[in-house]
Amino acid sequence: MHNPETRPATVAGPVAENDHAIRELADLLAVLPGKYYRQAFGAHRQHIIGKHVRHIIDHYLSFLGVVSLSSIAPLNYENRQREEDLEQDHHAARKRLLAVAGSLEQLARTPASTRLPMAHLSDEERVVMDTTVGRELVFLASHTIHHMAIIAMLAEQAGISVPEDFGVHPSTLRHQRRQETTMARSA
């Protein structure tokens, strides 16, 4: 039963997870040489750190464009800005990431259940469905961390050292800590 004096859950937790991931990525970009940011990896030369970073930023900008402006237009992750200069210039991308983190911090008190319309194209059929600010922030954190894992592999191929937990989801880190605690107790 809902207690009328209890405040609704906010997105402070998901905002913090996104902020942590974004700042980890920004820290990597601060030390990553530009040539590796733009370097193509893989047999087909299609894996580029800069493209993954731009893709991450695009998703945040799509979300913030709807939420920050209280837009009635539906959130649509396919309708992205795709600023190609962010693929080439790791300093510009880092600056944009930090701006995104600042914008997300402004949302921390937003109720997690705040509804958003979201457009999705499936089999050429456009469907508008309901989602929430909280749900989308959870998605964005997971999406960002997934791409960071790929970025970590590419950086390591270039000989760049990345922190051990870079690109590892917080739930995985919590699981690993529980396992370590259990093993320590049984030793």
PDB file of C-alpha atoms in Angstrom:
ATOM      1  CA  MET A   1       0.000   0.000   0.000  1.00  0.00           C
ATOM      2  CA  HIS A   2       1.275   3.458  -0.897  1.00  0.00           C
ATOM      3  CA  ASN A   3       1.937   5.740   2.054  1.00  0.00           C
ATOM      4  CA  PRO A   4       0.768   9.274   1.080  1.00  0.00           C
ATOM      5  CA  GLU A   5       3.696  10.804   2.991  1.00  0.00           C
ATOM      6  CA  THR A   6       6.243   8.719   1.075  1.00  0.00           C
ATOM      7  CA  ARG A   7       7.810  10.480  -1.861  1.00  0.00           C
ATOM      8  CA  PRO A   8       7.918   8.680  -5.186  1.00  0.00           C
ATOM      9  CA  ALA A   9      11.270   7.173  -6.134  1.00  0.00           C
ATOM     10  CA  THR A  10      13.489   9.523  -8.085  1.00  0.00           C
ATOM     11  CA  VAL A  11      16.014   8.791 -10.802  1.00  0.00           C
ATOM     12  CA  ALA A  12      18.939   9.744  -8.550  1.00  0.00           C
ATOM     13  CA  GLY A  13      20.338   6.181  -8.620  1.00  0.00           C
ATOM     14  CA  PRO A  14      20.186   5.719 -12.401  1.00  0.00           C
ATOM     15  CA  VAL A  15      21.535   9.260 -12.880  1.00  0.00           C
ATOM     16  CA  ALA A  16      24.485   8.365 -10.638  1.00  0.00           C
ATOM     17  CA  GLU A  17      25.156   5.166 -12.635  1.00  0.00           C
ATOM     18  CA  ASN A  18      25.105   7.112 -15.893  1.00  0.00           C
ATOM     19  CA  ASP A  19      27.283   9.840 -14.419  1.00  0.00           C
ATOM     20  CA  HIS A  20      29.843   7.293 -13.248  1.00  0.00           C
ATOM     21  CA  ALA A  21      30.020   5.600 -16.663  1.00  0.00           C
ATOM     22  CA  ILE A  22      30.198   8.898 -18.550  1.00  0.00           C
ATOM     23  CA  ARG A  23      32.988  10.222 -16.326  1.00  0.00           C
ATOM     24  CA  GLU A  24      34.947   6.966 -16.673  1.00  0.00           C
ATOM     25  CA  LEU A  25      34.682   7.294 -20.437  1.00  0.00           C
ATOM     26  CA  ALA A  26      35.656  10.984 -20.291  1.00  0.00           C
ATOM     27  CA  ASP A  27      38.695  10.041 -18.173  1.00  0.00           C
ATOM     28  CA  LEU A  28      39.783   7.525 -20.816  1.00  0.00           C
ATOM     29  CA  LEU A  29      39.377  10.122 -23.564  1.00  0.00           C
ATOM     30  CA  ALA A  30      41.579  12.518 -21.578  1.00  0.00           C
ATOM     31  CA  VAL A  31      44.544  10.136 -21.928  1.00  0.00           C
ATOM     32  CA  LEU A  32      43.719   8.393 -25.216  1.00  0.00           C
ATOM     33  CA  PRO A  33      45.866   9.613 -28.122  1.00  0.00           C
ATOM     34  CA  GLY A  34      43.717  11.027 -30.920  1.00  0.00           C
ATOM     35  CA  LYS A  35      45.145   8.630 -33.509  1.00  0.00           C
ATOM     36  CA  TYR A  36      43.711   5.665 -31.557  1.00  0.00           C
ATOM     37  CA  TYR A  37      40.381   7.445 -31.136  1.00  0.00           C
ATOM     38  CA  ARG A  38      40.077   7.540 -34.935  1.00  0.00           C
ATOM     39  CA  GLN A  39      41.850   4.267 -35.764  1.00  0.00           C
ATOM     40  CA  ALA A  40      39.859   1.536 -37.514  1.00  0.00           C
ATOM     41  CA  PHE A  41      40.174  -1.937 -35.978  1.00  0.00           C
ATOM     42  CA  GLY A  42      39.028  -5.375 -37.091  1.00  0.00           C
ATOM     43  CA  ALA A  43      39.135  -7.365 -40.303  1.00  0.00           C
ATOM     44  CA  HIS A  44      36.621  -5.055 -41.959  1.00  0.00           C
ATOM     45  CA  ARG A  45      38.120  -1.881 -40.413  1.00  0.00           C
ATOM     46  CA  GLN A  46      34.698  -0.863 -39.094  1.00  0.00           C
ATOM     47  CA  HIS A  47      35.388  -0.752 -35.348  1.00  0.00           C
ATOM     48  CA  ILE A  48      36.388   2.764 -34.304  1.00  0.00           C
ATOM     49  CA  ILE A  49      36.437   4.069 -30.753  1.00  0.00           C
ATOM     50  CA  GLY A  50      35.220   7.493 -31.925  1.00  0.00           C
ATOM     51  CA  LYS A  51      32.131   5.984 -33.552  1.00  0.00           C
ATOM     52  CA  HIS A  52      31.196   4.179 -30.345  1.00  0.00           C
ATOM     53  CA  VAL A  53      31.639   7.371 -28.323  1.00  0.00           C
ATOM     54  CA  ARG A  54      29.570   9.404 -30.798  1.00  0.00           C
ATOM     55  CA  HIS A  55      26.875   6.714 -30.713  1.00  0.00           C
ATOM     56  CA  ILE A  56      26.743   6.889 -26.904  1.00  0.00           C
ATOM     57  CA  ILE A  57      26.469  10.690 -27.000  1.00  0.00           C
ATOM     58  CA  ASP A  58      23.738  10.511 -29.653  1.00  0.00           C
ATOM     59  CA  HIS A  59      21.559   8.381 -27.410  1.00  0.00           C
ATOM     60  CA  TYR A  60      21.940  10.746 -24.474  1.00  0.00           C
ATOM     61  CA  LEU A  61      21.181  13.768 -26.658  1.00  0.00           C
ATOM     62  CA  SER A  62      18.031  12.088 -27.993  1.00  0.00           C
ATOM     63  CA  PHE A  63      16.879  11.434 -24.440  1.00  0.00           C
ATOM     64  CA  LEU A  64      17.820  14.878 -23.107  1.00  0.00           C
ATOM     65  CA  GLY A  65      16.220  16.595 -26.078  1.00  0.00           C
ATOM     66  CA  VAL A  66      12.870  15.148 -25.083  1.00  0.00           C
ATOM     67  CA  VAL A  67      13.179  15.231 -21.285  1.00  0.00           C
ATOM     68  CA  SER A  68      14.914  18.580 -20.780  1.00  0.00           C
ATOM     69  CA  LEU A  69      12.495  20.447 -22.979  1.00  0.00           C
ATOM     70  CA  SER A  70       9.435  18.608 -21.671  1.00  0.00           C
ATOM     71  CA  SER A  71       8.762  17.949 -25.319  1.00  0.00           C
ATOM     72  CA  ILE A  72       5.549  16.316 -26.428  1.00  0.00           C
ATOM     73  CA  ALA A  73       7.456  14.709 -29.304  1.00  0.00           C
ATOM     74  CA  PRO A  74       8.168  11.070 -28.576  1.00  0.00           C
ATOM     75  CA  LEU A  75      11.632   9.877 -27.652  1.00  0.00           C
ATOM     76  CA  ASN A  76      13.138   8.268 -30.734  1.00  0.00           C
ATOM     77  CA  TYR A  77      16.625   6.772 -30.526  1.00  0.00           C
ATOM     78  CA  GLU A  78      16.704   6.279 -34.303  1.00  0.00           C
ATOM     79  CA  ASN A  79      16.375  10.019 -34.824  1.00  0.00           C
ATOM     80  CA  ARG A  80      19.901  10.925 -33.699  1.00  0.00           C
ATOM     81  CA  GLN A  81      22.075  13.919 -34.522  1.00  0.00           C
ATOM     82  CA  ARG A  82      25.098  11.815 -35.566  1.00  0.00           C
ATOM     83  CA  GLU A  83      27.605  14.658 -35.257  1.00  0.00           C
ATOM     84  CA  GLU A  84      30.512  13.174 -37.168  1.00  0.00           C
ATOM     85  CA  ASP A  85      32.996  15.664 -35.693  1.00  0.00           C
ATOM     86  CA  LEU A  86      32.516  13.862 -32.366  1.00  0.00           C
ATOM     87  CA  GLU A  87      33.906  10.721 -34.065  1.00  0.00           C
ATOM     88  CA  GLN A  88      37.080  12.564 -35.063  1.00  0.00           C
ATOM     89  CA  ASP A  89      37.836  14.860 -32.136  1.00  0.00           C
ATOM     90  CA  HIS A  90      38.181  13.123 -28.774  1.00  0.00           C
ATOM     91  CA  HIS A  91      38.530  16.473 -26.982  1.00  0.00           C
ATOM     92  CA  ALA A  92      35.172  17.669 -28.366  1.00  0.00           C
ATOM     93  CA  ALA A  93      33.602  14.316 -27.486  1.00  0.00           C
ATOM     94  CA  ARG A  94      34.977  14.490 -23.943  1.00  0.00           C
ATOM     95  CA  LYS A  95      33.616  18.004 -23.528  1.00  0.00           C
ATOM     96  CA  ARG A  96      30.187  16.882 -24.803  1.00  0.00           C
ATOM     97  CA  LEU A  97      30.177  13.872 -22.466  1.00  0.00           C
ATOM     98  CA  LEU A  98      30.844  16.102 -19.470  1.00  0.00           C
ATOM     99  CA  ALA A  99      28.051  18.454 -20.587  1.00  0.00           C
ATOM    100  CA  VAL A 100      25.710  15.451 -20.837  1.00  0.00           C
ATOM    101  CA  ALA A 101      26.683  14.406 -17.307  1.00  0.00           C
ATOM    102  CA  GLY A 102      25.853  17.914 -16.085  1.00  0.00           C
ATOM    103  CA  SER A 103      22.474  17.836 -17.820  1.00  0.00           C
ATOM    104  CA  LEU A 104      21.666  14.445 -16.310  1.00  0.00           C
ATOM    105  CA  GLU A 105      22.478  15.721 -12.827  1.00  0.00           C
ATOM    106  CA  GLN A 106      19.706  18.289 -13.253  1.00  0.00           C
ATOM    107  CA  LEU A 107      17.229  15.399 -13.566  1.00  0.00           C
ATOM    108  CA  ALA A 108      18.197  13.615 -10.320  1.00  0.00           C
ATOM    109  CA  ARG A 109      15.025  14.670  -8.457  1.00  0.00           C
ATOM    110  CA  THR A 110      12.707  13.701 -11.292  1.00  0.00           C
ATOM    111  CA  PRO A 111      10.251  10.971 -10.272  1.00  0.00           C
ATOM    112  CA  ALA A 112      11.342   7.684 -11.842  1.00  0.00           C
ATOM    113  CA  SER A 113       7.776   7.045 -12.972  1.00  0.00           C
ATOM    114  CA  THR A 114       7.586  10.227 -15.082  1.00  0.00           C
ATOM    115  CA  ARG A 115       6.016   9.040 -18.321  1.00  0.00           C
ATOM    116  CA  LEU A 116       7.503   9.559 -21.766  1.00  0.00           C
ATOM    117  CA  PRO A 117       6.120   8.647 -25.150  1.00  0.00           C
ATOM    118  CA  MET A 118       8.663   6.668 -27.166  1.00  0.00           C
ATOM    119  CA  ALA A 119       8.607   5.986 -30.891  1.00  0.00           C
ATOM    120  CA  HIS A 120       9.925   2.722 -32.260  1.00  0.00           C
ATOM    121  CA  LEU A 121      10.167   1.571 -35.847  1.00  0.00           C
ATOM    122  CA  SER A 122       9.590  -2.156 -36.227  1.00  0.00           C
ATOM    123  CA  ASP A 123       9.244  -3.793 -39.628  1.00  0.00           C
ATOM    124  CA  GLU A 124       8.696  -0.325 -41.107  1.00  0.00           C
ATOM    125  CA  GLU A 125       5.779   0.245 -38.750  1.00  0.00           C
ATOM    126  CA  ARG A 126       6.133   3.195 -36.386  1.00  0.00           C
ATOM    127  CA  VAL A 127       4.738   2.460 -32.959  1.00  0.00           C
ATOM    128  CA  VAL A 128       4.469   4.947 -30.101  1.00  0.00           C
ATOM    129  CA  MET A 129       4.520   3.380 -26.667  1.00  0.00           C
ATOM    130  CA  ASP A 130       4.869   4.539 -23.094  1.00  0.00           C
ATOM    131  CA  THR A 131       8.091   4.432 -21.149  1.00  0.00           C
ATOM    132  CA  THR A 132       9.407   6.314 -18.133  1.00  0.00           C
ATOM    133  CA  VAL A 133      12.345   8.568 -17.386  1.00  0.00           C
ATOM    134  CA  GLY A 134      13.618   5.973 -14.915  1.00  0.00           C
ATOM    135  CA  ARG A 135      13.407   3.111 -17.415  1.00  0.00           C
ATOM    136  CA  GLU A 136      15.236   5.075 -20.084  1.00  0.00           C
ATOM    137  CA  LEU A 137      18.029   6.076 -17.709  1.00  0.00           C
ATOM    138  CA  VAL A 138      18.490   2.414 -16.793  1.00  0.00           C
ATOM    139  CA  PHE A 139      18.645   1.589 -20.512  1.00  0.00           C
ATOM    140  CA  LEU A 140      21.128   4.405 -21.195  1.00  0.00           C
ATOM    141  CA  ALA A 141      23.478   3.234 -18.431  1.00  0.00           C
ATOM    142  CA  SER A 142      23.405  -0.327 -19.739  1.00  0.00           C
ATOM    143  CA  HIS A 143      23.828   0.827 -23.346  1.00  0.00           C
ATOM    144  CA  THR A 144      26.765   3.064 -22.423  1.00  0.00           C
ATOM    145  CA  ILE A 145      28.515   0.358 -20.414  1.00  0.00           C
ATOM    146  CA  HIS A 146      28.033  -2.139 -23.257  1.00  0.00           C
ATOM    147  CA  HIS A 147      29.763   0.215 -25.701  1.00  0.00           C
ATOM    148  CA  MET A 148      32.453   0.998 -23.119  1.00  0.00           C
ATOM    149  CA  ALA A 149      33.284  -2.724 -22.986  1.00  0.00           C
ATOM    150  CA  ILE A 150      33.838  -2.657 -26.746  1.00  0.00           C
ATOM    151  CA  ILE A 151      35.860   0.562 -26.437  1.00  0.00           C
ATOM    152  CA  ALA A 152      38.020  -1.117 -23.765  1.00  0.00           C
ATOM    153  CA  MET A 153      38.794  -4.022 -26.098  1.00  0.00           C
ATOM    154  CA  LEU A 154      39.714  -1.646 -28.916  1.00  0.00           C
ATOM    155  CA  ALA A 155      41.882   0.487 -26.633  1.00  0.00           C
ATOM    156  CA  GLU A 156      43.661  -2.603 -25.333  1.00  0.00           C
ATOM    157  CA  GLN A 157      44.322  -3.694 -28.936  1.00  0.00           C
ATOM    158  CA  ALA A 158      46.048  -0.334 -29.385  1.00  0.00           C
ATOM    159  CA  GLY A 159      48.149  -0.983 -26.267  1.00  0.00           C
ATOM    160  CA  ILE A 160      46.241   1.469 -24.065  1.00  0.00           C
ATOM    161  CA  SER A 161      45.709   0.345 -20.483  1.00  0.00           C
ATOM    162  CA  VAL A 162      42.150   0.681 -19.204  1.00  0.00           C
ATOM    163  CA  PRO A 163      40.926   0.242 -15.620  1.00  0.00           C
ATOM    164  CA  GLU A 164      39.874  -3.316 -14.801  1.00  0.00           C
ATOM    165  CA  ASP A 165      36.235  -2.347 -14.150  1.00  0.00           C
ATOM    166  CA  PHE A 166      35.910  -0.059 -17.204  1.00  0.00           C
ATOM    167  CA  GLY A 167      32.910  -1.226 -19.212  1.00  0.00           C
ATOM    168  CA  VAL A 168      31.713  -3.601 -16.503  1.00  0.00           C
ATOM    169  CA  HIS A 169      28.089  -3.180 -15.449  1.00  0.00           C
ATOM    170  CA  PRO A 170      27.483  -2.232 -11.776  1.00  0.00           C
ATOM    171  CA  SER A 171      25.395  -5.395 -11.298  1.00  0.00           C
ATOM    172  CA  THR A 172      28.386  -7.498 -12.378  1.00  0.00           C
ATOM    173  CA  LEU A 173      30.663  -5.599 -10.002  1.00  0.00           C
ATOM    174  CA  ARG A 174      28.174  -6.169  -7.147  1.00  0.00           C
ATOM    175  CA  HIS A 175      28.019  -9.875  -8.006  1.00  0.00           C
ATOM    176  CA  GLN A 176      31.820 -10.117  -8.037  1.00  0.00           C
ATOM    177  CA  ARG A 177      32.025  -8.384  -4.631  1.00  0.00           C
ATOM    178  CA  ARG A 178      29.444 -10.807  -3.173  1.00  0.00           C
ATOM    179  CA  GLN A 179      31.427 -13.756  -4.527  1.00  0.00           C
ATOM    180  CA  GLU A 180      34.660 -12.381  -3.063  1.00  0.00           C
ATOM    181  CA  THR A 181      32.952 -11.854   0.303  1.00  0.00           C
ATOM    182  CA  THR A 182      31.527 -15.384   0.261  1.00  0.00           C
ATOM    183  CA  MET A 183      34.904 -16.856  -0.653  1.00  0.00           C
ATOM    184  CA  ALA A 184      36.642 -14.840   2.074  1.00  0.00           C
ATOM    185  CA  ARG A 185      34.158 -16.072   4.683  1.00  0.00           C
ATOM    186  CA  SER A 186      34.591 -19.699   3.658  1.00  0.00           C
ATOM    187  CA  ALA A 187      38.400 -19.503   3.704  1.00  0.00           C
TER     188      ALA A 187
END
